[in-house]
Amino acid sequence: MALNFFDQFMSPTYMGIPLMALALTLPWLLYPTPTTRWLNNRLLTLQSWFINRFTQQLLMPLNVGGHKWALMLTSLMMFLFTINLLGLLPYTFTPTTQLSLNMGLAVPLWLATVIIGMRNQPTAALGHLLPEGTPALLIPVLIIIETISLFIRPLALGVRLTANLTAGHLLIQLIATAVYVLLPMMTTVALLTATVLFLLTLLEVAVAMIQAYVFVLLLSLYLQENV
Amino acid sequence: MVHTGRYGIHDGQKCANCLVCKMADRPVPMAEKRLMDVKLGELMTWASTKDFSPNGIIAAVRRGHDRYYNKYINVKKGGIGGVAMLLTGYVVLSYLWEYDHIKHDRWRKYH
């Protein structure tokens, strides 16, 4: 019966289609395409403003070579942002709680930054493995450590996103169960727990947005090093 | 329906000369009938005339999307309702999708 708390991370199939498919296609439906009109509807205006500000902010530290990644990074951000926020609605499924999806996003993108770095500027890319000013004795150790840290990056990107979202969802479910069970027995305690639940939900909304941002930000940093 | 034709404004099918009067009770082919005009007995026949190929389904989804978008979102002072209805529909759909799994939770003693 303890399995039940983890059931929210399952994607049940209905008529052969898993719920994950619905959850993955919904973000596409929520963002209309910009038109060539001078004045668009409110949703489009809001969306365009947000996307422009975000792209400007993200691309500030990158040089011109990195600007080729603008579309990729911004669309990734919008995708993760929407998926995370939609997952907070009742009964919905959050695809980013699945490690497979996050690794599927993290590994190819990270690998792309590494390969771009190795192809275009191999000396500089390899040079990142040794920070400036290290004492001569430490050089071998540091190279090994930096290589390990390089290869851990995609794992960290994927697992960070998965763990944050999974933990948040689990906490919400646990505390909500506690409130529900306590309500007939100890109403005051239940009310206090309900306050905790409310605050937790606000935190989860913030986490949803922040995690998406962090994912994309780190990717842009890796890109910055390599481009 | 009051309309104007060659013989001035008139109602119903008074003349046989203006376009509306001429088209008034021409039988509509089954494929072009709207759903609300189809009689219950004809429902199956009507459904069989619809295009269920992948292209047809995509076209239908696009039509539905355009109708919803232009009615609720692409308006001068659209509010939160347009997106909120969509999200509520999504929540309801998710619930239906998961119902077979969730129904066991109702009488479960330990969660």
Short mmCIF file of N, CA and C in Angstrom, two decimals, chain A residues 1 4-5 7 10 12 14 17-19 22-23 26 29-30 32 41-44 86 90-92, chain B residues 65 69 73-78 83 86-87 90-91 93-95 97-98 101-102 105 108 110-111:
data_model
loop_
_atom_site.label_atom_id
_atom_site.label_comp_id
_atom_site.label_asym_id
_atom_site.label_seq_id
_atom_site.Cartn_x
_atom_site.Cartn_y
_atom_site.Cartn_z
N MET A 1 0.83 -1.22 0.00
CA MET A 1 0.00 0.00 0.00
C MET A 1 0.85 1.25 0.00
N ASN A 4 1.26 3.46 -3.13
CA ASN A 4 0.27 4.36 -3.69
C ASN A 4 0.76 5.79 -3.82
N PHE A 5 1.66 6.22 -2.93
CA PHE A 5 2.11 7.59 -3.03
C PHE A 5 2.87 7.85 -4.31
N ASP A 7 2.11 6.53 -7.14
CA ASP A 7 1.28 6.30 -8.31
C ASP A 7 1.10 7.55 -9.14
N MET A 10 3.03 7.65 -12.27
CA MET A 10 2.78 6.68 -13.32
C MET A 10 2.00 7.35 -14.42
N PRO A 12 -0.85 6.46 -16.68
CA PRO A 12 -1.81 5.42 -17.06
C PRO A 12 -2.22 5.55 -18.51
N TYR A 14 -4.97 5.07 -21.53
CA TYR A 14 -6.40 5.06 -21.78
C TYR A 14 -6.60 4.95 -23.27
N ILE A 17 -3.39 5.28 -25.33
CA ILE A 17 -2.55 6.48 -25.30
C ILE A 17 -2.19 6.78 -23.85
N PRO A 18 -0.90 6.88 -23.54
CA PRO A 18 -0.52 7.21 -22.17
C PRO A 18 -0.82 8.67 -21.87
N LEU A 19 -1.06 8.96 -20.59
CA LEU A 19 -1.37 10.33 -20.20
C LEU A 19 -0.20 11.25 -20.48
N LEU A 22 -0.61 13.33 -23.58
CA LEU A 22 -1.44 14.52 -23.43
C LEU A 22 -0.66 15.62 -22.72
N ALA A 23 0.07 15.23 -21.66
CA ALA A 23 0.81 16.23 -20.89
C ALA A 23 1.92 16.87 -21.71
N LEU A 26 0.27 19.41 -24.46
CA LEU A 26 -0.50 20.57 -24.02
C LEU A 26 0.26 21.89 -24.10
N LEU A 29 -0.26 23.73 -27.20
CA LEU A 29 -1.58 24.29 -27.41
C LEU A 29 -1.74 25.64 -26.73
N LEU A 30 -0.93 25.87 -25.68
CA LEU A 30 -1.15 27.05 -24.87
C LEU A 30 -0.47 28.30 -25.39
N PRO A 32 0.02 30.59 -28.56
CA PRO A 32 -0.33 30.90 -29.95
C PRO A 32 0.85 31.48 -30.70
N ASN A 41 -3.54 40.06 -29.47
CA ASN A 41 -4.40 39.85 -28.30
C ASN A 41 -3.52 39.77 -27.06
N ARG A 42 -4.18 39.81 -25.89
CA ARG A 42 -3.42 39.95 -24.65
C ARG A 42 -2.49 38.79 -24.38
N LEU A 43 -2.95 37.59 -24.67
CA LEU A 43 -2.12 36.42 -24.40
C LEU A 43 -0.84 36.48 -25.21
N LEU A 44 -0.98 36.83 -26.49
CA LEU A 44 0.18 36.92 -27.36
C LEU A 44 1.13 38.02 -26.92
N LEU A 86 2.04 23.19 -15.13
CA LEU A 86 0.82 22.42 -15.37
C LEU A 86 0.75 21.22 -14.45
N PRO A 90 -4.49 19.72 -10.18
CA PRO A 90 -4.90 18.40 -9.68
C PRO A 90 -5.06 17.38 -10.79
N TYR A 91 -4.70 16.15 -10.47
CA TYR A 91 -4.87 15.00 -11.36
C TYR A 91 -4.00 15.03 -12.60
N THR A 92 -3.16 16.04 -12.77
CA THR A 92 -2.36 16.06 -13.98
C THR A 92 -1.06 15.30 -13.78
N HIS B 65 -9.49 24.16 -32.91
CA HIS B 65 -8.58 25.06 -32.23
C HIS B 65 -8.80 26.49 -32.68
N TYR B 69 -9.88 29.51 -30.30
CA TYR B 69 -8.92 30.60 -30.17
C TYR B 69 -9.55 31.92 -30.57
N ILE B 73 -9.76 33.79 -27.11
CA ILE B 73 -8.44 34.31 -26.78
C ILE B 73 -8.04 35.46 -27.69
N ASN B 74 -8.36 35.34 -28.97
CA ASN B 74 -7.93 36.35 -29.92
C ASN B 74 -8.94 37.50 -29.98
N VAL B 75 -9.32 38.03 -28.79
CA VAL B 75 -10.30 39.10 -28.74
C VAL B 75 -9.66 40.31 -28.09
N LYS B 76 -10.36 41.46 -28.23
CA LYS B 76 -9.74 42.70 -27.81
C LYS B 76 -9.38 42.71 -26.34
N LYS B 77 -10.30 42.28 -25.48
CA LYS B 77 -10.01 42.35 -24.05
C LYS B 77 -10.18 40.96 -23.45
N GLY B 78 -9.42 40.01 -23.97
CA GLY B 78 -9.53 38.66 -23.44
C GLY B 78 -9.08 38.61 -22.01
N VAL B 83 -7.93 30.91 -21.17
CA VAL B 83 -6.95 29.89 -20.80
C VAL B 83 -7.48 29.03 -19.67
N LEU B 86 -9.56 26.16 -20.76
CA LEU B 86 -8.72 25.12 -21.36
C LEU B 86 -8.07 24.28 -20.28
N LEU B 87 -7.54 24.94 -19.25
CA LEU B 87 -6.86 24.21 -18.18
C LEU B 87 -7.83 23.36 -17.38
N TYR B 90 -8.45 20.37 -19.26
CA TYR B 90 -7.29 19.48 -19.15
C TYR B 90 -7.33 18.69 -17.85
N VAL B 91 -7.69 19.38 -16.73
CA VAL B 91 -7.76 18.69 -15.45
C VAL B 91 -8.82 17.60 -15.50
N LEU B 93 -10.01 16.09 -18.12
CA LEU B 93 -9.56 15.01 -19.01
C LEU B 93 -8.55 14.11 -18.33
N SER B 94 -7.62 14.72 -17.55
CA SER B 94 -6.63 13.91 -16.82
C SER B 94 -7.32 13.02 -15.82
N TYR B 95 -8.35 13.57 -15.16
CA TYR B 95 -9.07 12.76 -14.17
C TYR B 95 -9.72 11.56 -14.83
N TRP B 97 -8.83 10.16 -17.55
CA TRP B 97 -7.77 9.27 -18.01
C TRP B 97 -7.31 8.35 -16.89
N GLU B 98 -7.26 8.95 -15.66
CA GLU B 98 -6.70 8.18 -14.55
C GLU B 98 -7.75 7.49 -13.72
N HIS B 101 -7.49 3.98 -12.48
CA HIS B 101 -6.44 3.73 -11.51
C HIS B 101 -6.80 4.32 -10.15
N ILE B 102 -7.43 5.48 -10.17
CA ILE B 102 -7.70 6.18 -8.92
C ILE B 102 -8.86 5.56 -8.14
N ASP B 105 -8.44 3.97 -4.86
CA ASP B 105 -8.01 4.72 -3.67
C ASP B 105 -9.15 5.04 -2.72
N ARG B 108 -9.43 2.40 0.07
CA ARG B 108 -8.16 1.82 0.54
C ARG B 108 -7.93 2.25 1.98
N TYR B 110 -4.91 1.93 3.87
CA TYR B 110 -3.60 2.58 4.04
C TYR B 110 -3.15 3.09 2.68
N HIS B 111 -2.70 4.32 2.64
CA HIS B 111 -2.28 4.89 1.36
C HIS B 111 -0.79 4.88 1.18
#
